[in-house]
Short mmCIF file of C-alpha atoms and ligand atoms in Angstrom, two decimals:
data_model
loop_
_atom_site.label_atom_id
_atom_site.label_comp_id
_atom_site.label_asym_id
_atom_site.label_seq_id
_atom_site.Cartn_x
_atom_site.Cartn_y
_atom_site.Cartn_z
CA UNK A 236 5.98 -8.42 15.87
CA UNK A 237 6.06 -6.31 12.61
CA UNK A 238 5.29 -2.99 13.53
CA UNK A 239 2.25 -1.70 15.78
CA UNK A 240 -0.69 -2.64 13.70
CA UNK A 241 -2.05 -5.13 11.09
CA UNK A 242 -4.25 -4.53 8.66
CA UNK A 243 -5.20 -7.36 6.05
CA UNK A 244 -7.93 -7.75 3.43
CA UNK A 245 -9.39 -11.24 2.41
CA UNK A 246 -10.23 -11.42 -1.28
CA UNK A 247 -11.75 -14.40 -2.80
CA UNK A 248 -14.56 -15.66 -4.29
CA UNK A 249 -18.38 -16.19 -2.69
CA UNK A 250 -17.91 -19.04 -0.82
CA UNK A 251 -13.68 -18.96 -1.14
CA UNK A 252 -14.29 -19.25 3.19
CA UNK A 253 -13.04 -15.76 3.81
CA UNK A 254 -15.31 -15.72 6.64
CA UNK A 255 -14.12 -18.76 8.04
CA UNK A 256 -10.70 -17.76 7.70
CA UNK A 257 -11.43 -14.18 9.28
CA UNK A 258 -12.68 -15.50 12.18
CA UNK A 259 -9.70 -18.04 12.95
CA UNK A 260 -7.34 -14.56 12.33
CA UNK A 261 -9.04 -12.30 14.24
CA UNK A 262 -9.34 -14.75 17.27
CA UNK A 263 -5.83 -15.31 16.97
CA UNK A 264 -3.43 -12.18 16.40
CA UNK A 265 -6.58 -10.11 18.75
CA UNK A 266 -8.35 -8.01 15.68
CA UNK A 267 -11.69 -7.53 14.85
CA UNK A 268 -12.93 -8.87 11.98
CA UNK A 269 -14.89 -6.77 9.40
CA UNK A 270 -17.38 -8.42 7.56
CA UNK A 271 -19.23 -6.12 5.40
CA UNK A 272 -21.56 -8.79 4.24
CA UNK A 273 -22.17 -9.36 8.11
CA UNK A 274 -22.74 -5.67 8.47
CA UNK A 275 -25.32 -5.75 6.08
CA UNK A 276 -27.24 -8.78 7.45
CA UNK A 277 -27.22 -7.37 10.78
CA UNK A 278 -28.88 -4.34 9.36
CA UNK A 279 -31.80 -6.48 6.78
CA UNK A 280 -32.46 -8.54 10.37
CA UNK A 281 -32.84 -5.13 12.58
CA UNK A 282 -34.98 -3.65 9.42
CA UNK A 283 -33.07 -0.08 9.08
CA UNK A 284 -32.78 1.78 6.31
CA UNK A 285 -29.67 0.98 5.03
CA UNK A 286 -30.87 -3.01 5.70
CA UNK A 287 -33.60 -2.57 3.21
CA UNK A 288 -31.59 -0.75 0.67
CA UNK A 289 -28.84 -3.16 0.90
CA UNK A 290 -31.19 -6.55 0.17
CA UNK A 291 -32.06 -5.28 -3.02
CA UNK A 292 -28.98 -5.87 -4.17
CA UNK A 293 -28.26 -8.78 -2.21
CA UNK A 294 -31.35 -11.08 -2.60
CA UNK A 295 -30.56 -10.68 -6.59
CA UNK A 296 -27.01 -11.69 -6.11
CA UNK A 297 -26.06 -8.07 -6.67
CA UNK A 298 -23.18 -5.81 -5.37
CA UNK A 299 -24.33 -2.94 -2.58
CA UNK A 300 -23.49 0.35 -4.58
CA UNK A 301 -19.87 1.84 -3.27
CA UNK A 302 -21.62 5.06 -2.29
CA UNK A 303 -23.54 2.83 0.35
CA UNK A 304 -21.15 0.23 1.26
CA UNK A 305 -17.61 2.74 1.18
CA UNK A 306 -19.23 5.14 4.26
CA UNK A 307 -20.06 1.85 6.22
CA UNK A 308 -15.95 1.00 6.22
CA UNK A 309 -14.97 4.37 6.94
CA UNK A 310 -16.90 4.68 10.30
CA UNK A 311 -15.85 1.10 11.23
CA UNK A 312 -12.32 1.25 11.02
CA UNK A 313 -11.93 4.85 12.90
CA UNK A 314 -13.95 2.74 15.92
CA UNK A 315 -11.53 1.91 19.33
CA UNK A 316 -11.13 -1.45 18.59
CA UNK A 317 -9.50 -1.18 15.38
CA UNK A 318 -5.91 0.72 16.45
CA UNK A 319 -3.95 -2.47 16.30
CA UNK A 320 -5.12 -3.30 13.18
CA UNK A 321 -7.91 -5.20 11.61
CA UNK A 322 -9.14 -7.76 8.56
CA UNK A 323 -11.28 -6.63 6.41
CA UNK A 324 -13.79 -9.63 5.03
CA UNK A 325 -15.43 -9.41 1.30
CA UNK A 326 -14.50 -5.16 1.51
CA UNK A 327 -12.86 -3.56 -1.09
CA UNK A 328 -14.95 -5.58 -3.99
CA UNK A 329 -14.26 -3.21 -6.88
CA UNK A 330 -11.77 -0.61 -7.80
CA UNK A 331 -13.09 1.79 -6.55
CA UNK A 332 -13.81 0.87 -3.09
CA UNK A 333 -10.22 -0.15 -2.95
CA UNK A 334 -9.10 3.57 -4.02
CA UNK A 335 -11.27 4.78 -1.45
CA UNK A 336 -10.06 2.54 1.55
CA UNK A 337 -6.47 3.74 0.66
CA UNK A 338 -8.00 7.42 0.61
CA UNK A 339 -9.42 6.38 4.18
CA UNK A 340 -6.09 4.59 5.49
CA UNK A 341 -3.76 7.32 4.61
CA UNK A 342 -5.32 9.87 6.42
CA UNK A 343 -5.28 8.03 9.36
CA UNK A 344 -1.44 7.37 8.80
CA UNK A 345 -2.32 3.50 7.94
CA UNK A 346 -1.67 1.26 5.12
CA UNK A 347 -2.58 -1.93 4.31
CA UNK A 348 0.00 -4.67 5.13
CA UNK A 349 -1.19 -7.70 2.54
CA UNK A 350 -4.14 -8.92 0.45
CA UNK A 351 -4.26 -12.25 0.90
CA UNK A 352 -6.31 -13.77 -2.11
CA UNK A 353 -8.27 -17.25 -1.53
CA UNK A 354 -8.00 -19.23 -4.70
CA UNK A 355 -10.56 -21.87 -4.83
CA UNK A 356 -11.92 -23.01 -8.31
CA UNK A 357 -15.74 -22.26 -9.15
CA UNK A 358 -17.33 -26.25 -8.43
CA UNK A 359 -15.99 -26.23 -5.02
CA UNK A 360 -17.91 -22.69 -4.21
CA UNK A 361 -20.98 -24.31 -5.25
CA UNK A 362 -20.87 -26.99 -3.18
CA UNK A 363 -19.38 -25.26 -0.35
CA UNK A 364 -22.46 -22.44 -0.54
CA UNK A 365 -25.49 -25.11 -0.76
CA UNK A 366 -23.76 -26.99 2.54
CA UNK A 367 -23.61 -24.11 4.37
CA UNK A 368 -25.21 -23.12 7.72
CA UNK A 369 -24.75 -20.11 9.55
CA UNK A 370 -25.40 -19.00 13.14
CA UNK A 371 -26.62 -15.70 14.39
CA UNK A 372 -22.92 -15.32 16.95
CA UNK A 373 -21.16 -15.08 13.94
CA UNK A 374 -20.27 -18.92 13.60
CA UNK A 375 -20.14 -20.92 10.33
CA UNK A 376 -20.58 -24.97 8.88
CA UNK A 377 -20.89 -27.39 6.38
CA UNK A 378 -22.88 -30.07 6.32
CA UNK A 379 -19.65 -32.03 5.23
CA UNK A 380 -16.78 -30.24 6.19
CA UNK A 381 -17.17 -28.59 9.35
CA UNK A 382 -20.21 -30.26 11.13
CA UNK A 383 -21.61 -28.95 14.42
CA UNK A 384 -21.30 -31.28 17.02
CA UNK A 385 -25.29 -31.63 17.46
CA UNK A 386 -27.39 -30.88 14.12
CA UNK A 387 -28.98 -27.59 13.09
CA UNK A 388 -27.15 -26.18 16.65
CA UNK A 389 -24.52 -24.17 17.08
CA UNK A 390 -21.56 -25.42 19.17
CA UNK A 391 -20.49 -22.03 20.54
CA UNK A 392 -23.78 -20.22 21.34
CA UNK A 393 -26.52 -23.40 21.50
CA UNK A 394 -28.60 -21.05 18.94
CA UNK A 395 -30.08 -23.00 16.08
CA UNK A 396 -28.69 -22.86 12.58
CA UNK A 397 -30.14 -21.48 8.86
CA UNK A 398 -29.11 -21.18 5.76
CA UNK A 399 -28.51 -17.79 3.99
CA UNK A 400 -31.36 -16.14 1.72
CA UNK A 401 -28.76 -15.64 -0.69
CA UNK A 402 -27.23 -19.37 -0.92
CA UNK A 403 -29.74 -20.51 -3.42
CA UNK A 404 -28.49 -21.88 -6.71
CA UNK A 405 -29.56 -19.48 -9.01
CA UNK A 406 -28.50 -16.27 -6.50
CA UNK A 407 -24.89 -17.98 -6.27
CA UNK A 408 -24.80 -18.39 -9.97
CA UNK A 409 -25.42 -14.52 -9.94
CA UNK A 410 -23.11 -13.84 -7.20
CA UNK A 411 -20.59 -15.51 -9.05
CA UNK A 412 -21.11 -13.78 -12.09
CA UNK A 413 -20.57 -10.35 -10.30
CA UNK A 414 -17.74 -11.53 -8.42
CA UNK A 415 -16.00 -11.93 -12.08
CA UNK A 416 -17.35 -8.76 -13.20
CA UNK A 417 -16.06 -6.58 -10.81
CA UNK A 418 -14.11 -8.39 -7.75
CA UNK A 419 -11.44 -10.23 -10.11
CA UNK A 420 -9.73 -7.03 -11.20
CA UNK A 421 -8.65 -5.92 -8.11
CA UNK A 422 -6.65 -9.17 -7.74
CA UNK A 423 -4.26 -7.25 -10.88
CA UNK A 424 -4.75 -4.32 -8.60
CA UNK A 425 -3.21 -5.18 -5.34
CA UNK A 426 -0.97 -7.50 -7.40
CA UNK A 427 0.49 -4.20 -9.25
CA UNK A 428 1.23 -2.87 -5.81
CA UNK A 429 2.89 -6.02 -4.64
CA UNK A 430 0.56 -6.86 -1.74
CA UNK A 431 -1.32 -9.65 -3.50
CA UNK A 432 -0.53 -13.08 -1.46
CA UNK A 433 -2.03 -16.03 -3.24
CA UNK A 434 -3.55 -18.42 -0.45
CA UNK A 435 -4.71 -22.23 -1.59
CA UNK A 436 -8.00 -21.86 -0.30
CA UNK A 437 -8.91 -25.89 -1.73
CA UNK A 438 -7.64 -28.02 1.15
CA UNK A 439 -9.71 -28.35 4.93
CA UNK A 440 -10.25 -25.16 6.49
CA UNK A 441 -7.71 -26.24 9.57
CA UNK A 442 -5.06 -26.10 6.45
CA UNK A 443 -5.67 -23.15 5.01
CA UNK A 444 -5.11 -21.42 8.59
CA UNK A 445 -2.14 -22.99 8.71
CA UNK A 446 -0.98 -21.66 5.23
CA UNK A 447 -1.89 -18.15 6.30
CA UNK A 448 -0.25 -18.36 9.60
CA UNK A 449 2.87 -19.55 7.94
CA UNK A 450 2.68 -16.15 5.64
CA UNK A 451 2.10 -14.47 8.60
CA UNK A 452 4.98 -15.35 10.34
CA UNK A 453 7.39 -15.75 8.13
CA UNK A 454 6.48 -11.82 7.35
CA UNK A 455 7.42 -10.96 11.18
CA UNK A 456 3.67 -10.86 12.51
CA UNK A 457 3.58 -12.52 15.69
CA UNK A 458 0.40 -14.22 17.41
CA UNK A 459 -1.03 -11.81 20.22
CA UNK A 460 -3.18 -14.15 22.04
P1 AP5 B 750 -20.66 -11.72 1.84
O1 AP5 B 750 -21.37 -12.08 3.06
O2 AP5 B 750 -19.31 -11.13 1.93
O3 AP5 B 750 -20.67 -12.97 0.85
P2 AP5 B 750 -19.60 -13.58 -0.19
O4 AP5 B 750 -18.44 -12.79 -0.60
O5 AP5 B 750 -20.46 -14.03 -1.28
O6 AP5 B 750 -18.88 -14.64 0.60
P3 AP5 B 750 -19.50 -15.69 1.54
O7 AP5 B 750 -19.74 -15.08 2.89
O8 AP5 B 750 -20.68 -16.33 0.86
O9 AP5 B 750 -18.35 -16.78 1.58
P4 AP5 B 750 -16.98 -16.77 2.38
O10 AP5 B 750 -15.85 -16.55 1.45
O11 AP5 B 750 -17.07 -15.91 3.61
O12 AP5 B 750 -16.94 -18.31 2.79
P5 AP5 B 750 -17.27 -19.05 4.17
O13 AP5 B 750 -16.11 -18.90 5.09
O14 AP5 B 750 -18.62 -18.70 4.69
O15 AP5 B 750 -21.56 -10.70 1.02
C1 AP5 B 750 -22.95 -10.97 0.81
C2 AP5 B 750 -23.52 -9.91 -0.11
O16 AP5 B 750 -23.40 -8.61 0.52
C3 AP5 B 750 -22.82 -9.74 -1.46
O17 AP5 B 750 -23.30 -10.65 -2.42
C4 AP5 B 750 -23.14 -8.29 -1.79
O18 AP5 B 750 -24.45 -8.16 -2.29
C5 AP5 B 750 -23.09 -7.61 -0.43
N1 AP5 B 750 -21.74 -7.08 -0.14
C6 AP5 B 750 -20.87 -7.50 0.83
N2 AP5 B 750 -19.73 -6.80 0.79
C7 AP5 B 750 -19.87 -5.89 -0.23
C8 AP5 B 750 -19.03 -4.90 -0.78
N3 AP5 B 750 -17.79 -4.67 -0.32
N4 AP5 B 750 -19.51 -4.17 -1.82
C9 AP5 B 750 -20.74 -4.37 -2.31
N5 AP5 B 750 -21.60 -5.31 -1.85
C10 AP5 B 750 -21.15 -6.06 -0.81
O19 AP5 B 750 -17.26 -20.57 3.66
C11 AP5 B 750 -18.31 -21.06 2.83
C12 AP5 B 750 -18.70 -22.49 3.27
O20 AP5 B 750 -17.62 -23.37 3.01
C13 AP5 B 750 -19.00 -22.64 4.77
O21 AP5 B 750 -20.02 -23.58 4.95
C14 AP5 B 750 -17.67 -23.15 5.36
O22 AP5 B 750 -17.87 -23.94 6.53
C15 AP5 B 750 -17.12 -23.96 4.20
N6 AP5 B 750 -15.65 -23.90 4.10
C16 AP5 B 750 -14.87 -22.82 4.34
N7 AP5 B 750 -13.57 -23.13 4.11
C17 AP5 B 750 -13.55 -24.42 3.69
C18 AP5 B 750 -12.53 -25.31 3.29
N8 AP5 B 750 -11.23 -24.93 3.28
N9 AP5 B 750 -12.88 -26.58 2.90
C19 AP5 B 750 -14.18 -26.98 2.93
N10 AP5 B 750 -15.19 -26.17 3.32
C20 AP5 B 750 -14.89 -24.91 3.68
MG1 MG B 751 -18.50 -14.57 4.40
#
């Protein structure tokens, strides 16, 4: 094991299966997994303030503003459950969210370990996006690549499926758009720091754990659980 803590953020594009990926991770080396997307849907379903300001942006395909999203990552990662590390999910997005997490990190003594970047080309996010069904517990599939064992259900919690809001053609399109806008330049960012670890994010999802494990351990961090 590589030190005390791990801290890793998942960059890629809507639909690169950062979530996916996060979830296999987090279950694995014992970290929570920080979706800020997640955070946000949690908060449009509960109807709080910062839920309704947040679909704004969303439902138009639309980054949060920093000033909303940047506070929400500050108070997560000083929680308990985050002192052995953590993996931050679609968080930082633009350049300055990633100067801020740094501003956050360093004064709580922490720095980020890798940026691991999921490179999958455009065509595949479509189709990935329009396949996809989510749960409410967190769990995600495909109607072709990662079926649940009985239709529309969800294997782990028996709750029924839907479809994101936001997976609709012309919202990806958009989502897309911004993720080239203002997501892609960080990848030169973390790159100029040396942290940036390009993962092939195109083969099955088993696959791609497997190439991030490899990274993993080959860097020194050993499985917890
Ligand atoms: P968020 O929820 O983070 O959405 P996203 O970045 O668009 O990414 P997705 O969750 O759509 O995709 P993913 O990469 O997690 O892929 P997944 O694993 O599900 O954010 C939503 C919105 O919130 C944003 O648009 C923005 O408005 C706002 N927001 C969030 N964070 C923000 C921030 N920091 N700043 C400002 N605004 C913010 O996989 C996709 C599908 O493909 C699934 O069906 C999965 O089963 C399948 N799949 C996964 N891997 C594979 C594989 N290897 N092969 C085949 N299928 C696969
Ligand atoms: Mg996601």
């Amino acid at each position: 094991m590589k030190g005390e803590s791990m801290i890793l953020i998942l960059l890629g594009a809507p639909g690169s299966g950062k979530g996916t990926q996060a979830g296999v991770i987090s279950e694995r080396y014992g970290i929570p997994h920080i979706s800020t997307g997640d955070i946000f849907r949690k908060n449009i379903k509960e109807g709080t303030q910062l839920g309704r300001k947040a679909k704004e942006y969303i439902d138009k395909g639309l980054l949060v503003p920093d000033e909303v999203t940047n506070g929400i990552v500050e108070s997560r990662i000083l929680e308990n459950d985050c002192g052995e590390g953590f993996i931050l999910d679609g968080y930082p997005r633009t350049t300055d969210q990633a100067q801020v997490l740094e501003t956050y990190l360093g004064k709580m003594g922490k720095s980020i370990d890798a940026v691991l970047n999921i490179d999958v080309p455009d065509e595949q996010v479509v189709e990935r996006l329009s396949g996809r069904f989510m749960c409410r517990c967190g769990e995600t599939y495909h109607t072709a690549y990662k079926k649940p064992e009985v239709e529309g259900i969800c294997n782990k919690c028996g709750k029924e499926l839907y479809q994101r809001d936001d997976d609709k053609p012309e919202t990806v399109i958009e989502r897309l758009r911004e993720y080239y806008r203002k997501t892609a330049p960080i990848i030169d960012y973390y790159n100029g720091k040396g942290l940036l670890v390009r993962i092939d994010g195109t083969p099955m999802p088993d696959k791609v754990t497997e190439l991030i494990e490899k990274f993993l351990e080959e860097s020194g961090y050993g499985t917890r659980r």
